[in-house]
Amino acid sequence: MNIFQQFFAYLRLREAVRKADEAYQQTGKRHYVMPSFGGDRKLLVMDRSNFRILKRKGYITHKALVHDMMLESFYFTPHRDGSGWLTDKDRRRKVRQYFSWYAAETKAAKERKKMAKKRKNEEKKNGTVQCKK
């Protein structure tokens, strides 16, 4: 990941953390900064109730727990009573986790684009066109 990608990723994380902190100030509920599901390298800010709604609709596996959400998140706010906040050491670890995820998603997106281009060239070469459903 080059320096510009890393800076862009940092800005994206900083904005998501700011939104999570604002939501925490408004509602008092714990909010989590989570990776998106579609491979688009976006971040979601959600609380427990939204997590359960996404689970019910099938976007998240039914085996997932709120504890798993805490482990997979890149940032989370404290509980309503102020306990359970991230220490500086944990926060640095979560930021490294985020950059690692972002680099892997970037690499996967490049690979998908490369494979799509290869498939398109093969179809053009063979004279066949596949219909998308």
mmCIF file of C-alpha atoms in Angstrom:
data_model
loop_
_atom_site.group_PDB
_atom_site.id
_atom_site.type_symbol
_atom_site.label_atom_id
_atom_site.label_comp_id
_atom_site.label_asym_id
_atom_site.label_seq_id
_atom_site.Cartn_x
_atom_site.Cartn_y
_atom_site.Cartn_z
ATOM 1 C CA MET A 1 0.000 0.000 0.000
ATOM 2 C CA ASN A 2 1.544 3.289 -1.055
ATOM 3 C CA ILE A 3 1.576 6.447 1.041
ATOM 4 C CA PHE A 4 -1.435 8.005 -0.705
ATOM 5 C CA GLN A 5 -3.586 4.909 -0.186
ATOM 6 C CA GLN A 6 -2.512 4.779 3.445
ATOM 7 C CA PHE A 7 -3.367 8.453 3.943
ATOM 8 C CA PHE A 8 -6.761 7.994 2.275
ATOM 9 C CA ALA A 9 -7.419 4.948 4.478
ATOM 10 C CA TYR A 10 -6.425 6.918 7.567
ATOM 11 C CA LEU A 11 -8.852 9.713 6.662
ATOM 12 C CA ARG A 12 -11.631 7.177 6.155
ATOM 13 C CA LEU A 13 -10.967 5.620 9.576
ATOM 14 C CA ARG A 14 -10.740 9.014 11.285
ATOM 15 C CA GLU A 15 -14.107 10.055 9.830
ATOM 16 C CA ALA A 16 -15.753 6.788 10.926
ATOM 17 C CA VAL A 17 -14.344 7.180 14.459
ATOM 18 C CA ARG A 18 -15.684 10.733 14.586
ATOM 19 C CA LYS A 19 -19.140 9.529 13.513
ATOM 20 C CA ALA A 20 -19.077 6.755 16.122
ATOM 21 C CA ASP A 21 -18.149 9.239 18.853
ATOM 22 C CA GLU A 22 -20.927 11.617 17.737
ATOM 23 C CA ALA A 23 -23.476 8.799 17.765
ATOM 24 C CA TYR A 24 -22.277 7.781 21.227
ATOM 25 C CA GLN A 25 -22.701 11.356 22.480
ATOM 26 C CA GLN A 26 -26.241 11.508 21.090
ATOM 27 C CA THR A 27 -27.538 8.085 22.147
ATOM 28 C CA GLY A 28 -25.206 6.925 24.922
ATOM 29 C CA LYS A 29 -25.055 3.459 23.328
ATOM 30 C CA ARG A 30 -21.816 1.716 22.396
ATOM 31 C CA HIS A 31 -21.034 2.056 18.682
ATOM 32 C CA TYR A 32 -18.629 0.005 16.597
ATOM 33 C CA VAL A 33 -16.671 0.868 13.433
ATOM 34 C CA MET A 34 -16.933 -2.233 11.255
ATOM 35 C CA PRO A 35 -15.751 -3.211 7.779
ATOM 36 C CA SER A 36 -18.412 -3.238 5.071
ATOM 37 C CA PHE A 37 -19.649 -6.442 3.484
ATOM 38 C CA GLY A 38 -19.389 -5.744 -0.246
ATOM 39 C CA GLY A 39 -15.632 -5.496 -0.675
ATOM 40 C CA ASP A 40 -15.760 -1.754 -1.317
ATOM 41 C CA ARG A 41 -13.418 -0.852 1.580
ATOM 42 C CA LYS A 42 -16.008 1.303 3.307
ATOM 43 C CA LEU A 43 -16.578 1.438 7.040
ATOM 44 C CA LEU A 44 -19.890 1.109 8.860
ATOM 45 C CA VAL A 45 -20.798 2.600 12.214
ATOM 46 C CA MET A 46 -23.334 0.461 14.034
ATOM 47 C CA ASP A 47 -24.643 -0.386 17.448
ATOM 48 C CA ARG A 48 -25.961 -3.659 18.834
ATOM 49 C CA SER A 49 -29.500 -3.180 17.580
ATOM 50 C CA ASN A 50 -28.362 -2.520 13.997
ATOM 51 C CA PHE A 51 -26.053 -5.531 14.228
ATOM 52 C CA ARG A 52 -28.984 -7.723 15.194
ATOM 53 C CA ILE A 53 -31.124 -6.325 12.373
ATOM 54 C CA LEU A 54 -28.403 -7.126 9.824
ATOM 55 C CA LYS A 55 -28.125 -10.608 11.325
ATOM 56 C CA ARG A 56 -31.863 -11.144 11.051
ATOM 57 C CA LYS A 57 -31.882 -10.027 7.405
ATOM 58 C CA GLY A 58 -29.027 -12.397 6.570
ATOM 59 C CA TYR A 59 -26.295 -9.873 5.787
ATOM 60 C CA ILE A 60 -24.318 -11.244 8.725
ATOM 61 C CA THR A 61 -24.149 -14.928 9.608
ATOM 62 C CA HIS A 62 -26.482 -16.081 12.354
ATOM 63 C CA LYS A 63 -23.543 -17.577 14.238
ATOM 64 C CA ALA A 64 -21.972 -14.148 14.805
ATOM 65 C CA LEU A 65 -22.097 -12.736 18.315
ATOM 66 C CA VAL A 66 -21.792 -9.216 19.679
ATOM 67 C CA HIS A 67 -18.456 -10.289 21.188
ATOM 68 C CA ASP A 68 -17.269 -11.190 17.670
ATOM 69 C CA MET A 69 -18.314 -7.722 16.538
ATOM 70 C CA MET A 70 -16.123 -6.206 19.243
ATOM 71 C CA LEU A 71 -13.136 -8.310 18.138
ATOM 72 C CA GLU A 72 -13.633 -7.567 14.416
ATOM 73 C CA SER A 73 -14.308 -3.856 14.803
ATOM 74 C CA PHE A 74 -11.617 -1.254 14.189
ATOM 75 C CA TYR A 75 -12.872 1.033 16.939
ATOM 76 C CA PHE A 76 -15.612 1.041 19.551
ATOM 77 C CA THR A 77 -16.893 3.587 22.020
ATOM 78 C CA PRO A 78 -17.191 2.947 25.763
ATOM 79 C CA HIS A 79 -20.306 1.522 27.385
ATOM 80 C CA ARG A 80 -23.016 3.850 28.620
ATOM 81 C CA ASP A 81 -21.413 3.995 32.084
ATOM 82 C CA GLY A 82 -17.976 4.872 30.650
ATOM 83 C CA SER A 83 -16.335 1.480 31.156
ATOM 84 C CA GLY A 84 -14.877 -0.713 28.438
ATOM 85 C CA TRP A 85 -12.992 1.983 26.551
ATOM 86 C CA LEU A 86 -10.002 1.312 24.296
ATOM 87 C CA THR A 87 -6.550 1.899 25.744
ATOM 88 C CA ASP A 88 -3.910 3.564 23.574
ATOM 89 C CA LYS A 89 -2.169 0.214 23.058
ATOM 90 C CA ASP A 90 -5.421 -1.467 21.962
ATOM 91 C CA ARG A 91 -6.285 1.422 19.705
ATOM 92 C CA ARG A 92 -2.909 1.204 17.925
ATOM 93 C CA ARG A 93 -3.483 -2.538 17.472
ATOM 94 C CA LYS A 94 -6.940 -1.876 16.002
ATOM 95 C CA VAL A 95 -5.485 0.722 13.593
ATOM 96 C CA ARG A 96 -2.877 -1.803 12.427
ATOM 97 C CA GLN A 97 -5.711 -4.320 12.003
ATOM 98 C CA TYR A 98 -7.583 -1.767 9.890
ATOM 99 C CA PHE A 99 -4.598 -1.032 7.641
ATOM 100 C CA SER A 100 -4.006 -4.746 7.174
ATOM 101 C CA TRP A 101 -7.661 -5.265 6.201
ATOM 102 C CA TYR A 102 -7.565 -2.273 3.855
ATOM 103 C CA ALA A 103 -4.429 -3.544 2.104
ATOM 104 C CA ALA A 104 -5.957 -7.018 1.692
ATOM 105 C CA GLU A 105 -9.197 -5.562 0.290
ATOM 106 C CA THR A 106 -7.230 -3.357 -2.125
ATOM 107 C CA LYS A 107 -5.246 -6.349 -3.327
ATOM 108 C CA ALA A 108 -8.420 -8.419 -3.741
ATOM 109 C CA ALA A 109 -10.104 -5.605 -5.705
ATOM 110 C CA LYS A 110 -7.109 -5.401 -8.058
ATOM 111 C CA GLU A 111 -7.238 -9.168 -8.551
ATOM 112 C CA ARG A 112 -11.000 -9.075 -9.289
ATOM 113 C CA LYS A 113 -10.472 -6.303 -11.818
ATOM 114 C CA LYS A 114 -7.619 -8.198 -13.437
ATOM 115 C CA MET A 115 -9.679 -11.400 -13.692
ATOM 116 C CA ALA A 116 -12.666 -9.525 -15.164
ATOM 117 C CA LYS A 117 -10.435 -7.943 -17.793
ATOM 118 C CA LYS A 118 -8.914 -11.341 -18.607
ATOM 119 C CA ARG A 119 -12.376 -12.919 -18.905
ATOM 120 C CA LYS A 120 -13.557 -10.095 -21.161
ATOM 121 C CA ASN A 121 -10.532 -10.506 -23.451
ATOM 122 C CA GLU A 122 -11.099 -14.267 -23.658
ATOM 123 C CA GLU A 123 -14.754 -13.754 -24.562
ATOM 124 C CA LYS A 124 -13.803 -11.249 -27.235
ATOM 125 C CA LYS A 125 -11.173 -13.635 -28.564
ATOM 126 C CA ASN A 126 -13.600 -16.589 -28.701
ATOM 127 C CA GLY A 127 -16.470 -14.510 -30.025
ATOM 128 C CA THR A 128 -18.790 -15.597 -27.213
ATOM 129 C CA VAL A 129 -20.727 -13.292 -24.975
ATOM 130 C CA GLN A 130 -22.241 -14.466 -21.722
ATOM 131 C CA CYS A 131 -25.474 -12.908 -20.530
ATOM 132 C CA LYS A 132 -25.661 -11.640 -16.969
ATOM 133 C CA LYS A 133 -28.706 -12.691 -14.997
#
